[in-house]
PDB file of C-alpha atoms in Angstrom:
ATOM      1  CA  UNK A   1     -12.265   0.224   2.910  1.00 97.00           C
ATOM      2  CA  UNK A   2     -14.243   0.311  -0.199  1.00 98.00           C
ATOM      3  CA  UNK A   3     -13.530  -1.657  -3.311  1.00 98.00           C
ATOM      4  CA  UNK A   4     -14.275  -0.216  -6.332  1.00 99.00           C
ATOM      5  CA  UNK A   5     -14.897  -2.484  -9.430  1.00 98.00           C
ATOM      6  CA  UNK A   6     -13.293  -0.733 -12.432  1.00 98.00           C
ATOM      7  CA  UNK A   7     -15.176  -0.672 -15.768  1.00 98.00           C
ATOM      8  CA  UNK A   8     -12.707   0.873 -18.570  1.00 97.00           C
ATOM      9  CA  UNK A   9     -14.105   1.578 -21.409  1.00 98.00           C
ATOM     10  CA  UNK A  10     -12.465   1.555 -25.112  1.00 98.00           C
ATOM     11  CA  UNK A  11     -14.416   1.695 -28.322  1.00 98.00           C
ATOM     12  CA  UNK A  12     -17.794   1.240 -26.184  1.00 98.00           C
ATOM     13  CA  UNK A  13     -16.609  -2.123 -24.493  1.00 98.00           C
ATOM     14  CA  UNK A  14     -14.831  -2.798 -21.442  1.00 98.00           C
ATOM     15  CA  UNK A  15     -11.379  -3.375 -21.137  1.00 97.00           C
ATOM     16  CA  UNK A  16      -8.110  -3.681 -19.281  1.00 93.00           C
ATOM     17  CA  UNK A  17      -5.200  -1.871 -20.577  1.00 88.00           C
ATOM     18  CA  UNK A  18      -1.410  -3.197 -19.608  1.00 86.00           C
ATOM     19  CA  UNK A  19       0.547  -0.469 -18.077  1.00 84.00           C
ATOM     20  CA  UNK A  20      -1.614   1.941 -19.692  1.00 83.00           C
ATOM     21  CA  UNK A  21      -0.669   1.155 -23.340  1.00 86.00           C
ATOM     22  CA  UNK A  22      -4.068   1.602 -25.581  1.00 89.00           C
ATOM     23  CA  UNK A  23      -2.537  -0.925 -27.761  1.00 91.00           C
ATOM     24  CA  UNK A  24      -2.296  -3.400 -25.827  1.00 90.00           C
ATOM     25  CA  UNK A  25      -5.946  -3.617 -24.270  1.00 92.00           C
ATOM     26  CA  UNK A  26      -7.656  -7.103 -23.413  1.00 94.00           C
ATOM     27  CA  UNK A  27     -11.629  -6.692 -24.475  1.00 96.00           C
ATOM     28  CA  UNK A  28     -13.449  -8.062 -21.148  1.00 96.00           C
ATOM     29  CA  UNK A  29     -17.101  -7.489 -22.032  1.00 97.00           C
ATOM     30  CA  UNK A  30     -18.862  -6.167 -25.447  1.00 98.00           C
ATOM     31  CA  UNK A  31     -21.298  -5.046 -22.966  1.00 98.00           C
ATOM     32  CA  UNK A  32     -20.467  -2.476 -20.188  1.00 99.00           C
ATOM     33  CA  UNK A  33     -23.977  -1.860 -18.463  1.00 99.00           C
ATOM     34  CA  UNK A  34     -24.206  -6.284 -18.237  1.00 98.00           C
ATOM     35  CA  UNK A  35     -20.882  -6.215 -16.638  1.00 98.00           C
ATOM     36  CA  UNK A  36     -21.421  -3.313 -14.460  1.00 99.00           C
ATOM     37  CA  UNK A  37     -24.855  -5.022 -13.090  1.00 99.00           C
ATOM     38  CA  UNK A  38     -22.443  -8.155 -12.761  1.00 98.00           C
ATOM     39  CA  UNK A  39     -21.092  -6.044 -10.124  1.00 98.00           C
ATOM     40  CA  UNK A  40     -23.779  -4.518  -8.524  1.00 99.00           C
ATOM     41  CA  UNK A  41     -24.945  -7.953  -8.115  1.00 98.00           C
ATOM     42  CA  UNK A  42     -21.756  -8.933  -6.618  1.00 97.00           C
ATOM     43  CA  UNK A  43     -22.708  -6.427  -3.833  1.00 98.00           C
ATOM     44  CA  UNK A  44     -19.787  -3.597  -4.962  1.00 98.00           C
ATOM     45  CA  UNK A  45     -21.025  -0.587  -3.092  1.00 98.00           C
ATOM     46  CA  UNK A  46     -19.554   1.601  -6.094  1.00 99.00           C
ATOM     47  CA  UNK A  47     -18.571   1.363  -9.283  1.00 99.00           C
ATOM     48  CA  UNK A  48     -15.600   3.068 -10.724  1.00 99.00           C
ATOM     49  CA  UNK A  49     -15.400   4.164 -14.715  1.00 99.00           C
ATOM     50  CA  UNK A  50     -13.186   5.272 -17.231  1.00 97.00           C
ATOM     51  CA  UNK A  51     -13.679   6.312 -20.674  1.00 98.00           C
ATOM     52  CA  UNK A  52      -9.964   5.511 -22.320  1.00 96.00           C
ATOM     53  CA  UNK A  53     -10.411   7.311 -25.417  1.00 96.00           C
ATOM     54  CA  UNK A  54     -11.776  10.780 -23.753  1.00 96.00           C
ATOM     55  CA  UNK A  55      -8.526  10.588 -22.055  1.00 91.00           C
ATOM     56  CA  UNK A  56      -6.644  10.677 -25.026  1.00 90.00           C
ATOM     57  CA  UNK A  57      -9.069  12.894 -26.858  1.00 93.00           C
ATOM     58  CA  UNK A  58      -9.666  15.436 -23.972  1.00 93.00           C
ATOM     59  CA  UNK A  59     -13.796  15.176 -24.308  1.00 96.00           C
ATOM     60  CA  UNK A  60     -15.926  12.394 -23.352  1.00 96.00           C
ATOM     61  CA  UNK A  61     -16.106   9.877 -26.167  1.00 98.00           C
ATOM     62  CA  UNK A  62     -17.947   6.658 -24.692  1.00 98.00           C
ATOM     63  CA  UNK A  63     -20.665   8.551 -23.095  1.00 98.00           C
ATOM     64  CA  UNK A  64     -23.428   5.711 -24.751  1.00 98.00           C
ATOM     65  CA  UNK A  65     -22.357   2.899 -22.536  1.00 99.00           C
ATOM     66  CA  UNK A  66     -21.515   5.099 -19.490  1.00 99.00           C
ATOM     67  CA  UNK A  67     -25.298   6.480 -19.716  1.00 99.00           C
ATOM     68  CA  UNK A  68     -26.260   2.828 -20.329  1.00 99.00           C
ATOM     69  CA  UNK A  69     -24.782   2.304 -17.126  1.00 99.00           C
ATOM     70  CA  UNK A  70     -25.970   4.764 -15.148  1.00 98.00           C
ATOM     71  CA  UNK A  71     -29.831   4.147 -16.594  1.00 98.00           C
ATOM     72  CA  UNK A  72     -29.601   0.156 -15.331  1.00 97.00           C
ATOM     73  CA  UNK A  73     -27.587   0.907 -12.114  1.00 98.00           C
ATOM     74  CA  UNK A  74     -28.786   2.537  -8.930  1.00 96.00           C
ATOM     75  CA  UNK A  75     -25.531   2.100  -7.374  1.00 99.00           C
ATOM     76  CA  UNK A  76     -22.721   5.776  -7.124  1.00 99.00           C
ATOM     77  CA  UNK A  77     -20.495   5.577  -9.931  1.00 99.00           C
ATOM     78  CA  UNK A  78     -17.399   7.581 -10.085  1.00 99.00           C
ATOM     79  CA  UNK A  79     -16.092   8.803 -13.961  1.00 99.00           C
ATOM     80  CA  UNK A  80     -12.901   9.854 -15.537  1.00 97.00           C
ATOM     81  CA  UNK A  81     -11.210  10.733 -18.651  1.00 96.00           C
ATOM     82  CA  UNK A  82     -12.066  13.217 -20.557  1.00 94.00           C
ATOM     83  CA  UNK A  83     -13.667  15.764 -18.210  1.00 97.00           C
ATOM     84  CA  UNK A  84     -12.330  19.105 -18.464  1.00 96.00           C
ATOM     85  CA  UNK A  85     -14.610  21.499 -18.545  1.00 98.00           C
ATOM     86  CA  UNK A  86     -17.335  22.684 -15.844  1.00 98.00           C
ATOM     87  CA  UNK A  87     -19.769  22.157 -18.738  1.00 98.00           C
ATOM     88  CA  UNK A  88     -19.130  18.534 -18.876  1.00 98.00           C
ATOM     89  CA  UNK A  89     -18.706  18.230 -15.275  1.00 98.00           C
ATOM     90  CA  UNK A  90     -22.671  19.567 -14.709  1.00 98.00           C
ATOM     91  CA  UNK A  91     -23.783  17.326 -17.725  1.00 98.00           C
ATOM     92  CA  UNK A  92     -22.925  14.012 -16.038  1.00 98.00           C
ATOM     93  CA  UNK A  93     -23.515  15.200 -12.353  1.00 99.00           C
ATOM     94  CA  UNK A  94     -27.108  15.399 -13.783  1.00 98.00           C
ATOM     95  CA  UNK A  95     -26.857  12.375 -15.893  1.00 98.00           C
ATOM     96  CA  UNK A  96     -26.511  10.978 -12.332  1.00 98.00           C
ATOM     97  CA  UNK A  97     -23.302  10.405 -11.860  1.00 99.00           C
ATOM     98  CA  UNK A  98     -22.310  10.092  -8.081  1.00 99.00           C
ATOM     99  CA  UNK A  99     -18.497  11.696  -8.571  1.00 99.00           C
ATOM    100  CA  UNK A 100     -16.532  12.746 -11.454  1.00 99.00           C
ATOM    101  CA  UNK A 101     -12.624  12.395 -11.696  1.00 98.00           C
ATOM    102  CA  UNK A 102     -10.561  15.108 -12.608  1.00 98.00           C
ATOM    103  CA  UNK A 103      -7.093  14.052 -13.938  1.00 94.00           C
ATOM    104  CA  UNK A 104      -5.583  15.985 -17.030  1.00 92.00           C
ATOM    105  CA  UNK A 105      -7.157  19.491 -15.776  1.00 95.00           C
ATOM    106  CA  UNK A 106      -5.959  19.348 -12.113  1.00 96.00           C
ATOM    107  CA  UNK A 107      -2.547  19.638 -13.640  1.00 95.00           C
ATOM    108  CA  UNK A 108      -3.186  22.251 -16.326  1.00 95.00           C
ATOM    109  CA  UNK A 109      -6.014  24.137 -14.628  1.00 97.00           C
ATOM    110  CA  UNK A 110      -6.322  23.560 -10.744  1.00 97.00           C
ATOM    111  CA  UNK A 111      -8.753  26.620 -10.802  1.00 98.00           C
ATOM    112  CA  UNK A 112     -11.567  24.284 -12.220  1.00 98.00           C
ATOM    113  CA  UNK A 113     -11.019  21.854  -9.215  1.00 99.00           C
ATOM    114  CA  UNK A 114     -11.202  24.635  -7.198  1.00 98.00           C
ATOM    115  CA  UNK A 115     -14.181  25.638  -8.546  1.00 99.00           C
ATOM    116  CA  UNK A 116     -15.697  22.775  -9.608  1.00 99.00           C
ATOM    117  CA  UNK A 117     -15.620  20.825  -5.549  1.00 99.00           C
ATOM    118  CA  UNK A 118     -17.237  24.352  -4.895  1.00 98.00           C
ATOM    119  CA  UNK A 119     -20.366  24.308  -6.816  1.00 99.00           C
ATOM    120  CA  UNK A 120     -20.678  20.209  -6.492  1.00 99.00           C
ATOM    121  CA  UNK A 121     -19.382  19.384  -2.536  1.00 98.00           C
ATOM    122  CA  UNK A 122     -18.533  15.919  -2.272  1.00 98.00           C
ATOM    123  CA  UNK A 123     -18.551  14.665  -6.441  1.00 99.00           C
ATOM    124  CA  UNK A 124     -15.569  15.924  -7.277  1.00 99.00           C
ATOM    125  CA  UNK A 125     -12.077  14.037  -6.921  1.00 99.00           C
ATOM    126  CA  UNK A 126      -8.865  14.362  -8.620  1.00 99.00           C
ATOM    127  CA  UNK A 127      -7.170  11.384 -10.129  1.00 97.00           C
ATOM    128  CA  UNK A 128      -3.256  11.114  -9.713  1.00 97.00           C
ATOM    129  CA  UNK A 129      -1.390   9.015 -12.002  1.00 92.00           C
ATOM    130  CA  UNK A 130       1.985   8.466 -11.541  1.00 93.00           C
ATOM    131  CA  UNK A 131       5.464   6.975 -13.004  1.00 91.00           C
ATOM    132  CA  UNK A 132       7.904   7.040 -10.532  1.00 89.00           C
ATOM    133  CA  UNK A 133       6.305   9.263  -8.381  1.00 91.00           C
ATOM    134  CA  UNK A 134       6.042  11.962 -11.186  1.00 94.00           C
ATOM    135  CA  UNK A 135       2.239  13.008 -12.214  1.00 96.00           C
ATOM    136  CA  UNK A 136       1.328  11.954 -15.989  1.00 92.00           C
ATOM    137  CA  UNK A 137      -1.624  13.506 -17.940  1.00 90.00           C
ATOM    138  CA  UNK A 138      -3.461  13.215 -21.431  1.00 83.00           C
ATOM    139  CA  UNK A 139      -3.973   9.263 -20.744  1.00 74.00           C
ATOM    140  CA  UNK A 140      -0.951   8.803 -19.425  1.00 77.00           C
ATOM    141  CA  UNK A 141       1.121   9.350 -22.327  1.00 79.00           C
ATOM    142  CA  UNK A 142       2.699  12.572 -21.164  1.00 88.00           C
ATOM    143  CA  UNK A 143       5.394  13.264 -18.261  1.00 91.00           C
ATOM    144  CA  UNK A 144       4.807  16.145 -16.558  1.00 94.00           C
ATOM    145  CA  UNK A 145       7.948  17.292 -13.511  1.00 95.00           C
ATOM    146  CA  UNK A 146       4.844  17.590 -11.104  1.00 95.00           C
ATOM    147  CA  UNK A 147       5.752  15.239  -7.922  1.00 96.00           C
ATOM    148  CA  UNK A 148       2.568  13.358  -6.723  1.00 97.00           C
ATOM    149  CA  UNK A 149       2.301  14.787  -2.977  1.00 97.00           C
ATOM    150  CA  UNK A 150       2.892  18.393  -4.078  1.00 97.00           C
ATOM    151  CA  UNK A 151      -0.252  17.976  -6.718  1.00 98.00           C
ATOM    152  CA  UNK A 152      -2.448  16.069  -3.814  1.00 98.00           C
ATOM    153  CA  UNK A 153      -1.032  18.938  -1.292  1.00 98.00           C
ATOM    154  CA  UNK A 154      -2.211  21.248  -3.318  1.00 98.00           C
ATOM    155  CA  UNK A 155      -5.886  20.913  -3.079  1.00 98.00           C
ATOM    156  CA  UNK A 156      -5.893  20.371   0.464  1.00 96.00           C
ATOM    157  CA  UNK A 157      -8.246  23.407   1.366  1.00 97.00           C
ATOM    158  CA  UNK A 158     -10.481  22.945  -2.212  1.00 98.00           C
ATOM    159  CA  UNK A 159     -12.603  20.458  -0.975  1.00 97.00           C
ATOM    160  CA  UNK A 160     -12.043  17.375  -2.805  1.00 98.00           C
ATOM    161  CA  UNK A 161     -13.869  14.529  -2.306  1.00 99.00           C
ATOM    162  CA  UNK A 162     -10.676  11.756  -3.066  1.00 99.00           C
ATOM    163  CA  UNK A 163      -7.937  11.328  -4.243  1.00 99.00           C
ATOM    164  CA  UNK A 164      -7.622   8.488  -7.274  1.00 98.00           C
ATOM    165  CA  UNK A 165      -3.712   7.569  -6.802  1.00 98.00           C
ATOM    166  CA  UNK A 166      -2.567   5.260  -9.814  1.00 94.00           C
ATOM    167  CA  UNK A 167       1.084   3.823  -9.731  1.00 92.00           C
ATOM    168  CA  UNK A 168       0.715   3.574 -13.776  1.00 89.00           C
ATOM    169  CA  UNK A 169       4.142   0.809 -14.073  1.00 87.00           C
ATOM    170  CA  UNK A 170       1.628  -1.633 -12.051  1.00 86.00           C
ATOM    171  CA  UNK A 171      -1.368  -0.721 -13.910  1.00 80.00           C
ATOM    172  CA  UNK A 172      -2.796  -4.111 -15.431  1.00 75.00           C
ATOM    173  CA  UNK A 173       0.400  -5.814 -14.440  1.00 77.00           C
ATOM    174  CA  UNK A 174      -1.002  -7.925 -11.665  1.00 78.00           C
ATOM    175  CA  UNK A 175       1.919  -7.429  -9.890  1.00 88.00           C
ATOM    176  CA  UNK A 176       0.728  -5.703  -6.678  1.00 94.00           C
ATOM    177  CA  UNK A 177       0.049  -2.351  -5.712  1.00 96.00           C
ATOM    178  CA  UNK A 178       2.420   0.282  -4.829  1.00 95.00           C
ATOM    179  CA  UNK A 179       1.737   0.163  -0.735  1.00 97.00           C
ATOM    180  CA  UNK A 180       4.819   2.336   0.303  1.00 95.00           C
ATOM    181  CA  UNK A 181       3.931   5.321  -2.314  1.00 95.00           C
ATOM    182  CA  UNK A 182       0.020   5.238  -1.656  1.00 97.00           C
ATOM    183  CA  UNK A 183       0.727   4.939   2.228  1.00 98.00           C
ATOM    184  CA  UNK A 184       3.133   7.811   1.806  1.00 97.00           C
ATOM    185  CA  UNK A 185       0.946  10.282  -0.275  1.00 97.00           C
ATOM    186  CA  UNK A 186      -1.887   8.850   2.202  1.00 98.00           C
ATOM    187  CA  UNK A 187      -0.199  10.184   5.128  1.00 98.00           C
ATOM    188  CA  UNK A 188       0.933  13.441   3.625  1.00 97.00           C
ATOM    189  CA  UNK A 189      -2.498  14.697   3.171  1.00 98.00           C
ATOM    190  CA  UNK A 190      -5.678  14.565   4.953  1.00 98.00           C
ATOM    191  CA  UNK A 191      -7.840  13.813   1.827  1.00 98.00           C
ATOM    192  CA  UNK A 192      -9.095  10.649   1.489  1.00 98.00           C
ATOM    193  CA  UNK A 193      -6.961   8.763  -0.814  1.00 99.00           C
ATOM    194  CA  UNK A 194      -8.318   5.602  -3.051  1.00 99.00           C
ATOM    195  CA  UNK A 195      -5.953   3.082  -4.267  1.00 98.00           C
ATOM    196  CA  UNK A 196      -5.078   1.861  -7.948  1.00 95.00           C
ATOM    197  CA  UNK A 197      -3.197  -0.424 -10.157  1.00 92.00           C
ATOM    198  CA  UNK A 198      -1.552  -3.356  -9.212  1.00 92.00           C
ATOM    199  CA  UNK A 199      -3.773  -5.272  -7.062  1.00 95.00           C
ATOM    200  CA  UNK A 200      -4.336  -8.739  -8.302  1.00 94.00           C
ATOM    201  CA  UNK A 201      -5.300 -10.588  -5.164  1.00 97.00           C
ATOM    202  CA  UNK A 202      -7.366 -10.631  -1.804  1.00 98.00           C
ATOM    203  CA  UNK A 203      -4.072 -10.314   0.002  1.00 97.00           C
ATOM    204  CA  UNK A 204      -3.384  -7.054  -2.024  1.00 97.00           C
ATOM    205  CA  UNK A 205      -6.145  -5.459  -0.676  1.00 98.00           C
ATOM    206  CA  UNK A 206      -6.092  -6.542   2.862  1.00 97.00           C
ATOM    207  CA  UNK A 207      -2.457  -5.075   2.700  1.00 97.00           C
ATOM    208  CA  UNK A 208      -4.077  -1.945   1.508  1.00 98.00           C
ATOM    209  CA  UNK A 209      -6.898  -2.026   4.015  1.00 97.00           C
ATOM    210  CA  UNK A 210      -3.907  -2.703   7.127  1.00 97.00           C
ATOM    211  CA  UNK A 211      -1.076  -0.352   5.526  1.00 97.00           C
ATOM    212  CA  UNK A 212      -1.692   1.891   8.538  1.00 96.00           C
ATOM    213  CA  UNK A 213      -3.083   4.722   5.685  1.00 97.00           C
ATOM    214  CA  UNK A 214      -6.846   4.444   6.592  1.00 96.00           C
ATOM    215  CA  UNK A 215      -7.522   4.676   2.944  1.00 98.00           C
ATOM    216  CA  UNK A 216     -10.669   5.202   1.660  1.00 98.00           C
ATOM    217  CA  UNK A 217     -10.788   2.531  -1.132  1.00 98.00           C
ATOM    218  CA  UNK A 218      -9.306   0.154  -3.536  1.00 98.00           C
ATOM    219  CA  UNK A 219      -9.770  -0.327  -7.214  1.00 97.00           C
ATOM    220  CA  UNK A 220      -9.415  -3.234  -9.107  1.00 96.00           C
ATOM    221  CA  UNK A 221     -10.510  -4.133 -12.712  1.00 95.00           C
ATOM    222  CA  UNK A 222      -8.295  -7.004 -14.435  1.00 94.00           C
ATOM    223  CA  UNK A 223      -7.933  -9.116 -11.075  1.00 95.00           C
ATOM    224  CA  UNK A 224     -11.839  -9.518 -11.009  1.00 97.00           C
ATOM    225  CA  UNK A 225     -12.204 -10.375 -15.109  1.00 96.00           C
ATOM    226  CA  UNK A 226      -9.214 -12.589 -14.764  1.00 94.00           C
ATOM    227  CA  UNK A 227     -11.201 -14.283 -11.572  1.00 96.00           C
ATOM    228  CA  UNK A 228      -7.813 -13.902  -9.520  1.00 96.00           C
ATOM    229  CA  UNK A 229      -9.977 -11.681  -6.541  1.00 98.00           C
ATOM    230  CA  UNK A 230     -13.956 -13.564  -5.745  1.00 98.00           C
ATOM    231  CA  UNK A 231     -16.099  -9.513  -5.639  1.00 98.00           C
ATOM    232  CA  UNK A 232     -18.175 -11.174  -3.738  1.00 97.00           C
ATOM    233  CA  UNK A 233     -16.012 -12.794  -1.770  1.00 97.00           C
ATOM    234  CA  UNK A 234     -13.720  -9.913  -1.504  1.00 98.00           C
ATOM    235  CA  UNK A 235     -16.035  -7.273   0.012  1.00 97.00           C
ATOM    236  CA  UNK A 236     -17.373  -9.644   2.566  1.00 95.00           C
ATOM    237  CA  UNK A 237     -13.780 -10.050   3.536  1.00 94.00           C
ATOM    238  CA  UNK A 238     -13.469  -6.451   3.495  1.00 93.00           C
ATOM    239  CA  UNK A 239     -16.090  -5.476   5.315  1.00 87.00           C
ATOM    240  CA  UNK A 240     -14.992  -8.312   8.247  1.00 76.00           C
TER     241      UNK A 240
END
């Protein structure tokens, strides 16, 4: 199972929202490209970003530090927020991005995922984020009636590359992941799905790794700022 450090970034510095609330965000580093080669270093495998405000703003807004990023790193980094278009899509595919996340758009216009894991096989996933097993979009701050495993069910024959499944009420709340609902949506599809929100410790994601799932992957972002999960540490476990 992969872990995938999460950079979010707000304002051109990386943070951790609670729950998904953009007021109440926790500034972790004034400097995302240090604090993604803090990863790399670590060992991470892949690194997994987010640019907050282009998820409220529908376009990408913190493409500076993301291209910062990508310009020190050599290691696959997977983007969301923002990215609705097949225009922006192809700009950071050639910007070097390894995957980009579709989230918003995969509720409001499937066609582009269609289309989009099409013309770019294997760099295309679509990000699920959920309250109470209902899909939300626009940053989280709207509730659609969409239930999670009909979205994910959905793109079964379009060729995406992951699904991104966030349980949004455990988002930042170092509470634990949602194991039951990302098992569930797990076994109800045969794309890979990749874990989110909640996990605050090693146990969390050795739960995920031996939920029975075979999921691909696990992100975390405040547990490794807050030093609750060892990267390092982690992925050797991991990989054990």
């Amino acid at each position: 199972m992969i872990l995938y450090p999460a950079i979010d970034l707000k304002d051109g510095k990386a943070v951790r929202l609670l729950r998904g609330d953009m007021e109440k965000s926790t500034v972790f580093n004034t400097d995302p490209a240090a604090q993604a080669m803090d990863f790399v270093n670590a060992g991470c495998d892949w690194l997994h970003l987010v640019d907050l405000n282009g998820a409220f703003e529908g376009e990408p807004v913190n493409a500076a530090p993301v291209e910062a990023i990508l310009a020190q790193s050599k290691t696959p980094a997977q983007l969301g927020g923002g990215i609705r278009d097949m225009a922006t899509i192809e700009r950071w595919l050639d910007k070097g991005l390894a995957r980009v996340i579709l989230g918003t758009v995969a509720v409001e216009n499937p066609a582009l995922v269609r289309e989009a894991s099409k013309a770019f096989p294997g760099q295309v996933a679509v990000g699920i984020d959920a309250r109470n097993g209902r899909v939300a979009t626009k940053g989280w701050a709207e509730e659609t009636n969409v239930m999670v495993t009909d979205l994910a069910k959905s793109f079964e024959d379009a060729g995406v590359a992951a699904i991104i499944y966030t349980d949004i009420n455990r988002d930042g709340a170092m509470q634990g992941p949602n194991i039951a609902a990302t098992a569930a949506l797990a076994h109800a599809v045969s794309i890979p799905v990749i874990a989110s929100g909640g996990v605050s410790s090693l146990a969390d994601l050795i739960a995920l790794r031996d939920c029975g799932a075979d999921l691909n992957g696990a992100i975390s972002g405040r547990a490794l700022y807050d030093g609750a999960i060892d990267l390092a540490q982690a992925l050797e476990a991991l990989n054990a």
